[in-house]
Short mmCIF file of C-alpha atoms and ligand atoms in Angstrom, two decimals:
data_model
loop_
_atom_site.label_atom_id
_atom_site.label_comp_id
_atom_site.label_asym_id
_atom_site.label_seq_id
_atom_site.Cartn_x
_atom_site.Cartn_y
_atom_site.Cartn_z
CA MET M 77 -8.37 21.58 19.23
CA LYS M 78 -8.25 21.01 15.31
CA ARG M 79 -8.57 16.83 15.74
CA LEU M 80 -6.52 14.70 13.57
CA LEU M 81 -6.77 10.68 12.50
CA SER M 82 -4.74 8.37 10.75
CA GLY M 83 -4.37 4.15 10.05
CA MET M 84 -2.93 1.47 8.92
CA GLN M 85 -4.13 -2.15 7.90
CA PRO M 86 -3.15 -4.77 9.81
CA THR M 87 -1.83 -6.97 7.08
CA GLY M 88 1.70 -9.30 6.10
CA SER M 89 2.60 -10.02 9.24
CA GLY M 90 2.07 -6.60 11.27
CA ARG M 91 4.75 -5.67 10.80
CA LEU M 92 5.75 -2.06 10.31
CA HIS M 93 8.84 -1.11 7.54
CA LEU M 94 10.98 1.94 7.27
CA GLY M 95 8.03 3.22 4.09
CA ASN M 96 5.81 3.10 6.88
CA TYR M 97 7.40 4.45 9.31
CA GLU M 98 8.82 7.81 7.16
CA GLY M 99 6.13 8.11 5.97
CA ALA M 100 3.59 7.91 7.96
CA LEU M 101 4.15 7.09 11.59
CA LYS M 102 6.73 10.07 11.78
CA PRO M 103 4.32 12.81 9.96
CA TRP M 104 1.89 11.33 12.42
CA ILE M 105 4.75 11.84 15.57
CA ALA M 106 5.88 15.20 14.66
CA LEU M 107 1.83 17.40 15.18
CA GLN M 108 1.57 14.62 18.35
CA GLY M 109 0.33 17.68 20.78
CA LYS M 110 -0.82 20.02 17.98
CA TYR M 111 -3.95 18.40 17.74
CA GLU M 112 -6.46 15.95 19.29
CA MET M 113 -5.41 13.04 17.63
CA TYR M 114 -7.09 8.92 16.51
CA CYS M 115 -4.75 6.76 14.95
CA PHE M 116 -6.37 3.14 14.30
CA ILE M 117 -5.25 -0.23 13.24
CA ALA M 118 -7.91 -0.56 10.54
CA ASP M 119 -9.17 -4.31 10.96
CA TRP M 120 -12.13 -4.16 9.79
CA HIS M 121 -10.64 -2.56 6.41
CA ALA M 122 -7.69 -6.26 6.35
CA LEU M 123 -11.13 -7.52 5.37
CA THR M 124 -10.86 -6.46 2.09
CA THR M 125 -7.46 -9.15 0.69
CA MET M 126 -8.11 -11.73 4.23
CA ALA M 127 -11.89 -12.69 5.09
CA GLY M 128 -11.05 -16.82 3.96
CA SER M 129 -8.27 -15.78 6.69
CA THR M 130 -9.20 -14.06 10.14
CA ASP M 131 -6.96 -16.34 12.79
CA SER M 132 -4.40 -13.67 12.65
CA ILE M 133 -5.81 -10.49 12.83
CA ALA M 134 -5.84 -9.61 16.12
CA ASP M 135 -2.01 -11.17 16.72
CA GLN M 136 -0.85 -8.79 12.80
CA SER M 137 -3.21 -5.80 14.77
CA ARG M 138 -1.36 -5.84 18.49
CA GLU M 139 1.90 -5.45 15.86
CA VAL M 140 1.19 -2.70 14.65
CA ALA M 141 0.16 -1.24 17.29
CA LEU M 142 3.23 -2.19 19.23
CA ASP M 143 4.50 -0.80 15.71
CA TYR M 144 3.16 2.64 16.53
CA LEU M 145 4.31 3.15 20.23
CA SER M 146 7.23 1.27 19.66
CA ALA M 147 8.39 4.45 17.57
CA GLY M 148 7.35 6.99 19.62
CA LEU M 149 3.00 7.54 19.65
CA ASP M 150 2.17 8.78 23.09
CA PRO M 151 -0.96 6.73 24.29
CA SER M 152 -1.24 10.13 27.01
CA GLN M 153 -1.33 12.58 23.85
CA VAL M 154 -3.02 9.24 21.01
CA ALA M 155 -5.84 7.68 21.37
CA ILE M 156 -4.99 3.70 19.62
CA PHE M 157 -7.46 1.12 18.82
CA ARG M 158 -8.21 -1.00 16.61
CA GLN M 159 -11.65 -0.21 13.86
CA SER M 160 -13.49 -3.13 15.06
CA ALA M 161 -13.59 -1.99 18.50
CA VAL M 162 -15.76 1.29 17.89
CA PRO M 163 -18.54 -0.41 16.45
CA GLN M 164 -19.58 2.80 15.54
CA HIS M 165 -17.46 2.82 11.89
CA ALA M 166 -19.62 0.15 10.77
CA GLU M 167 -23.38 2.27 12.03
CA LEU M 168 -21.34 4.92 9.61
CA ALA M 169 -20.85 3.09 6.97
CA VAL M 170 -23.90 2.07 6.06
CA LEU M 171 -25.99 5.99 6.07
CA LEU M 172 -23.06 6.79 4.59
CA GLY M 173 -23.16 3.95 1.27
CA MET M 174 -26.34 5.09 0.86
CA LEU M 175 -25.69 8.66 -0.78
CA THR M 176 -22.42 7.59 -2.13
CA PRO M 177 -23.15 6.70 -5.75
CA VAL M 178 -21.80 3.45 -7.02
CA SER M 179 -19.81 5.51 -9.69
CA TRP M 180 -17.75 7.67 -7.56
CA LEU M 181 -16.49 3.79 -6.22
CA GLU M 182 -15.22 2.84 -9.59
CA ARG M 183 -13.76 5.50 -11.03
CA VAL M 184 -10.64 5.23 -7.07
CA PRO M 185 -7.57 4.10 -8.80
CA THR M 186 -6.88 1.74 -5.86
CA TYR M 187 -10.24 -0.69 -6.63
CA LYS M 188 -9.03 -0.63 -9.84
CA GLU M 189 -5.61 -1.68 -9.29
CA LYS M 190 -7.36 -4.31 -6.91
CA ARG M 191 -9.89 -5.57 -9.51
CA GLU M 192 -7.40 -6.39 -12.15
CA HIS M 193 -4.62 -7.78 -9.66
CA VAL M 194 -7.99 -10.07 -8.00
CA GLU M 195 -8.83 -10.59 -11.34
CA ARG M 196 -5.78 -11.79 -13.12
CA GLN M 197 -5.21 -14.08 -9.79
CA GLU M 198 -8.60 -15.81 -10.60
CA GLY M 199 -8.23 -15.99 -14.69
CA GLY M 200 -9.84 -13.65 -16.17
CA SER M 201 -13.24 -14.20 -13.64
CA ASP M 202 -14.11 -11.15 -11.60
CA ALA M 203 -16.32 -13.47 -8.74
CA SER M 204 -13.94 -12.85 -5.38
CA VAL M 205 -14.03 -8.90 -6.24
CA SER M 206 -16.46 -8.99 -3.38
CA PHE M 207 -18.60 -5.42 -2.58
CA GLY M 208 -16.53 -4.63 0.16
CA LEU M 209 -12.90 -4.26 -1.74
CA LEU M 210 -15.66 -1.50 -3.54
CA GLY M 211 -16.78 -0.32 -0.84
CA TYR M 212 -13.66 0.29 0.92
CA PRO M 213 -13.37 4.39 0.10
CA VAL M 214 -17.33 4.27 1.84
CA LEU M 215 -15.49 2.30 5.03
CA GLN M 216 -12.32 4.96 5.38
CA ALA M 217 -14.72 7.64 4.50
CA ALA M 218 -16.54 6.77 8.25
CA ASP M 219 -13.11 5.60 9.88
CA ILE M 220 -12.24 10.01 9.32
CA LEU M 221 -15.54 11.46 8.88
CA LEU M 222 -16.86 10.35 12.82
CA TYR M 223 -13.98 11.96 14.05
CA ARG M 224 -15.26 15.24 12.54
CA ALA M 225 -10.92 14.58 11.84
CA HIS M 226 -10.07 18.28 10.12
CA VAL M 227 -7.28 16.68 9.10
CA VAL M 228 -5.04 12.79 7.94
CA PRO M 229 -1.43 12.33 7.22
CA VAL M 230 -1.47 9.73 4.66
CA GLY M 231 0.83 8.95 1.70
CA LYS M 232 0.13 9.89 -1.70
CA ASP M 233 -1.32 7.12 -2.53
CA GLN M 234 -4.64 7.35 -0.27
CA ALA M 235 -4.69 11.58 -2.02
CA ALA M 236 -8.03 9.51 -3.83
CA HIS M 237 -9.81 8.59 -1.03
CA LEU M 238 -9.79 11.42 0.69
CA GLU M 239 -10.81 13.26 -2.35
CA LEU M 240 -14.48 10.30 -1.39
CA THR M 241 -14.01 11.85 1.83
CA ARG M 242 -15.12 15.54 1.27
CA GLU M 243 -17.15 15.04 -2.43
CA ILE M 244 -19.77 12.54 0.73
CA ALA M 245 -18.80 14.46 3.02
CA ARG M 246 -20.08 17.99 1.55
CA ARG M 247 -23.28 15.37 0.08
CA PHE M 248 -24.52 14.48 3.96
CA ASN M 249 -23.45 18.30 4.43
CA HIS M 250 -26.49 19.30 1.59
CA LEU M 251 -29.02 16.94 1.97
CA TYR M 252 -29.68 17.66 5.24
CA ALA M 253 -28.73 20.89 5.13
CA THR M 254 -26.33 20.41 7.66
CA ASP M 255 -22.75 20.95 8.56
CA VAL M 256 -22.32 18.03 10.68
CA PHE M 257 -19.28 17.25 8.60
CA PRO M 258 -16.53 19.41 8.16
CA GLU M 259 -14.06 18.63 5.00
CA PRO M 260 -11.33 16.59 6.19
CA GLN M 261 -8.05 17.82 4.64
CA ALA M 262 -5.42 15.46 3.72
CA LEU M 263 -1.98 15.84 4.99
CA ILE M 264 0.43 14.29 1.90
CA GLN M 265 4.39 14.05 2.26
CA GLU M 266 6.13 15.59 0.46
CA MET M 267 9.18 15.67 2.35
CA THR M 268 10.74 11.66 1.29
CA GLY M 269 9.07 10.94 -1.09
CA THR M 270 8.92 7.71 -0.50
CA LEU M 271 11.83 5.04 0.22
CA PRO M 272 13.10 2.43 -1.45
CA GLY M 273 13.38 -0.45 -1.03
CA LEU M 274 16.19 -3.21 -0.97
CA ASP M 275 15.77 -5.12 -4.47
CA ALA M 276 15.13 -3.62 -8.71
CA ASP M 277 12.62 -4.17 -11.22
CA SER M 278 12.50 -6.17 -13.60
CA GLU M 279 14.97 -2.96 -15.80
CA GLY M 280 16.83 -2.58 -12.46
CA LYS M 281 15.10 0.48 -11.04
CA LEU M 282 14.84 0.34 -7.16
CA ARG M 283 10.97 0.68 -5.93
CA LYS M 284 9.19 1.60 -3.96
CA MET M 285 9.61 -0.64 -0.06
CA SER M 286 6.31 -2.04 0.59
CA LYS M 287 6.03 -5.81 2.33
CA SER M 288 4.06 -6.77 -1.22
CA TYR M 289 7.80 -6.66 -2.41
CA GLY M 290 9.33 -8.37 0.36
CA ASN M 291 12.47 -6.02 0.05
CA CYS M 292 11.77 -4.19 3.82
CA ILE M 293 13.61 -3.37 6.86
CA TYR M 294 11.59 -3.59 9.26
CA MET M 295 11.08 -1.94 12.65
CA THR M 296 11.90 -4.97 14.21
CA ASP M 297 14.94 -6.62 12.81
CA SER M 298 17.73 -7.69 15.00
CA GLU M 299 21.09 -5.61 14.23
CA ASP M 300 22.10 -9.79 12.41
CA ASP M 301 18.82 -8.56 9.77
CA VAL M 302 19.93 -5.59 8.91
CA ALA M 303 23.03 -6.57 7.54
CA ALA M 304 21.48 -9.59 6.17
CA ARG M 305 19.31 -8.14 4.04
CA LEU M 306 21.61 -5.10 3.47
CA LYS M 307 24.37 -7.77 2.10
CA GLY M 308 21.84 -8.95 0.37
CA ALA M 309 20.49 -5.50 -0.84
CA PHE M 310 20.46 -3.68 -4.32
CA THR M 311 23.92 -1.33 -5.42
CA THR M 312 25.03 -0.67 -8.81
CA PRO M 313 25.73 -3.76 -10.95
CA THR M 314 28.55 -2.96 -13.10
CA LYS M 315 30.37 -2.18 -9.91
CA MET M 316 31.50 -5.32 -9.35
CA ARG M 317 34.89 -4.47 -7.71
CA LYS M 318 35.67 -1.46 -5.67
CA THR M 319 37.41 0.92 -8.15
CA ASP M 320 33.98 0.16 -10.95
CA PRO M 321 32.01 3.84 -10.83
CA GLY M 322 28.95 3.06 -8.51
CA ILE M 323 25.98 5.51 -9.46
CA PRO M 324 24.27 6.65 -6.29
CA GLU M 325 21.21 7.67 -7.18
CA GLY M 326 20.20 4.16 -8.09
CA CYS M 327 21.56 2.45 -5.23
CA SER M 328 19.23 1.34 -2.37
CA VAL M 329 22.00 1.48 0.08
CA CYS M 330 23.47 4.74 -0.93
CA LEU M 331 19.78 6.46 -0.93
CA LEU M 332 19.14 4.98 3.01
CA ARG M 333 22.84 6.62 3.67
CA LYS M 334 21.39 9.48 1.97
CA LEU M 335 18.53 9.55 4.75
CA TYR M 336 19.31 8.13 7.40
CA ASP M 337 23.24 11.20 7.22
CA ALA M 338 22.03 13.43 5.64
CA ASP M 339 25.11 16.02 7.23
CA ASN M 340 27.96 13.69 5.75
CA TYR M 341 26.45 11.21 3.32
CA THR M 342 27.87 13.16 0.08
CA THR M 343 31.62 12.20 0.99
CA GLN M 344 30.40 7.95 0.98
CA TRP M 345 28.42 8.59 -2.21
CA ASP M 346 31.92 10.37 -4.02
CA GLU M 347 34.15 8.25 -3.01
CA CYS M 348 31.30 5.41 -4.47
CA ARG M 349 32.16 7.26 -7.49
CA SER M 350 34.77 8.07 -8.48
CA GLY M 351 35.75 4.01 -7.45
CA GLU M 352 37.66 4.98 -3.86
CA ARG M 353 34.85 3.05 -2.37
CA GLY M 354 33.20 -0.07 -2.50
CA CYS M 355 30.12 -1.87 -1.57
CA VAL M 356 30.30 -3.91 0.74
CA GLN M 357 32.16 -1.10 3.12
CA SER M 358 28.61 1.36 2.25
CA LYS M 359 26.97 -1.38 3.58
CA ARG M 360 28.75 -2.25 6.62
CA GLU M 361 28.61 1.11 6.86
CA THR M 362 24.39 1.88 6.66
CA THR M 363 23.85 -1.08 8.75
CA GLU M 364 25.52 0.44 11.42
CA ILE M 365 24.04 3.76 10.79
CA VAL M 366 20.16 1.77 10.67
CA ASN M 367 20.83 0.60 13.71
CA ALA M 368 21.97 3.77 15.30
CA MET M 369 18.20 4.60 14.59
CA LEU M 370 16.31 1.99 14.85
CA GLU M 371 18.02 1.75 18.75
CA PRO M 372 15.32 3.92 19.82
CA ILE M 373 12.75 2.57 18.59
CA ARG M 374 13.62 -1.37 19.82
CA GLU M 375 13.81 0.09 23.25
CA ARG M 376 10.32 0.94 23.18
CA ARG M 377 8.62 -1.84 21.87
CA LYS M 378 10.94 -4.36 23.92
CA LEU M 379 9.81 -2.34 26.87
CA TYR M 380 5.67 -2.53 25.55
CA SER M 381 6.25 -5.16 24.12
CA SER M 382 7.42 -7.84 27.20
CA ASP M 383 3.12 -6.39 28.94
CA PRO M 384 1.11 -7.84 27.26
CA ALA M 385 -2.02 -7.08 29.20
CA GLU M 386 -0.44 -3.51 29.59
CA LEU M 387 -1.05 -3.26 26.03
CA ASP M 388 -4.17 -4.99 26.35
CA ARG M 389 -5.15 -2.05 28.31
CA LEU M 390 -4.24 0.35 26.23
CA LEU M 391 -5.83 0.12 23.59
CA LYS M 392 -9.00 0.06 25.26
CA ASP M 393 -8.03 2.98 26.92
CA GLY M 394 -8.02 4.14 23.64
CA ALA M 395 -11.35 2.28 22.39
CA GLU M 396 -12.68 3.93 25.31
CA ARG M 397 -12.23 7.90 24.01
CA ALA M 398 -12.41 6.92 20.57
CA SER M 399 -16.41 5.92 21.43
CA ALA M 400 -16.72 8.52 23.53
CA MET M 401 -16.42 10.59 20.11
CA ALA M 402 -17.46 8.34 17.29
CA GLU M 403 -21.22 8.51 20.13
CA ALA M 404 -21.27 12.00 20.28
CA THR M 405 -21.23 12.58 16.49
CA MET M 406 -23.27 9.13 15.53
CA GLN M 407 -26.07 10.62 18.11
CA ILE M 408 -25.91 14.47 16.05
CA VAL M 409 -26.23 11.88 12.41
CA ARG M 410 -29.02 9.78 13.62
CA GLU M 411 -30.54 12.54 14.84
CA THR M 412 -30.09 15.03 12.07
CA MET M 413 -30.98 11.65 9.16
CA LYS M 414 -34.36 11.04 11.89
CA PHE M 415 -33.22 7.78 13.44
CA LEU M 416 -33.43 8.42 17.05
P1 ADP W 579 2.66 -1.34 2.06
O1 ADP W 579 2.98 -1.81 0.82
O2 ADP W 579 4.13 -2.16 2.75
O3 ADP W 579 1.80 -2.63 1.95
P2 ADP W 579 0.87 -0.14 3.60
O4 ADP W 579 -0.07 -0.30 1.08
O5 ADP W 579 -0.04 -0.51 4.36
O6 ADP W 579 2.24 0.20 3.05
O7 ADP W 579 1.14 1.69 3.56
C1 ADP W 579 0.54 2.20 4.35
C2 ADP W 579 1.19 3.99 5.11
O8 ADP W 579 3.13 3.90 4.74
C3 ADP W 579 0.44 4.58 3.81
O9 ADP W 579 0.19 6.07 4.55
C4 ADP W 579 1.57 4.81 3.00
O10 ADP W 579 1.37 5.79 2.28
C5 ADP W 579 2.57 5.10 3.88
N1 ADP W 579 4.12 3.97 2.78
C6 ADP W 579 3.64 2.67 1.85
N2 ADP W 579 5.25 2.56 2.17
C7 ADP W 579 6.41 3.39 2.27
C8 ADP W 579 7.26 3.76 1.83
N3 ADP W 579 7.77 2.83 0.93
N4 ADP W 579 7.55 4.64 1.62
C9 ADP W 579 6.74 5.79 2.80
N5 ADP W 579 4.93 5.77 2.32
C10 ADP W 579 4.94 4.56 2.43
N1 LIG W 580 -6.45 3.05 2.79
C1 LIG W 580 -5.96 3.12 4.11
C2 LIG W 580 -4.20 2.50 4.25
O1 LIG W 580 -4.24 1.42 2.90
C3 LIG W 580 -5.40 2.72 5.97
C4 LIG W 580 -6.40 3.33 6.10
C5 LIG W 580 -7.66 3.25 6.68
C6 LIG W 580 -6.91 5.23 6.44
N2 LIG W 580 -8.86 3.86 6.71
C7 LIG W 580 -8.28 5.34 6.57
C8 LIG W 580 -6.35 5.52 6.84
C9 LIG W 580 -9.03 6.14 7.53
C10 LIG W 580 -6.13 7.42 7.01
C11 LIG W 580 -7.51 7.78 7.30
O2 LIG W 580 -2.80 3.25 4.18
#
């Protein structure tokens, strides 16, 4: 069986939203049984933005694990674990860092964006752009190559990191005349594209659902939470009354309806456009549809969160399975680099 690896950072509250579910978790779940799977929680990566506040990382990591499980990842088929529980990630990152030119890292778009963000916050100083932030893709390459993964399902924003991982793998294989590392393929999720959030930017355009915009429906939201969030959601600004014409393509509620009611949404869209249906009704109906979709996720979450010791056991078991693979790779790497 070919191997698959992917992961998410436990930043924010650690709770995942419908964008994470559609863009990442669902594709992973669809591949269960087809690959030997490793789905981890990138808690060391989270330090690139929260090195000074590590108190909450353990709890946030557990939240992510609970979201993985409640989405339907099956711990008997998938090793679910925290990156920090498998220290070989750090060992391989150190070694790979030695053969990665800084110029490759400075070109990475996510680094450039984050650096500009930090510089803005610091009033123009780049003093707090850490070595770890620049090295983020090296650690990510180590995450992937440690399991000699063949495929890595990720969102579009991760494409550059995957390309760099492939370059690092090629360089390692070339330098040591080996074929230890297969070049991992990115499986980019294009199907649903990016899930829009519940708000709009200053120009009235929808933007992606993201925890940093606070425009999310979370997988852990209760029925009432979903109702309240959709009540405040961005619709057609010029549709003040039911009879005003709506523009469903630019409305967060109509787009969610399309996603979760793919067979029947056209009536709602037509009636929104023609002024036969108002936003209040559309929001109420979409709330019911989203709540019905979340119901099995809530049930599984209740089950797993009722037994914290069981969650610990699952994470420990996942880390043991991951460690076996990680150590096997490191033995080969140490041997190849003459560090036995
Ligand atoms: P956030 O923007 O909320 O911080 P992350 O960047 O941590 O989310 O994303 C984790 C994973 O979820 C990535 O694979 C990313 O591509 C996917 N993802 C995040 N937001 C969305 C979205 N709105 N639609 C689809 N996929 C998303
Ligand atoms: N950088 C990824 C993100 O922000 C998280 C991540 C870390 C990852 N290591 C990985 C994803 C390895 C896939 C494979 O979403």
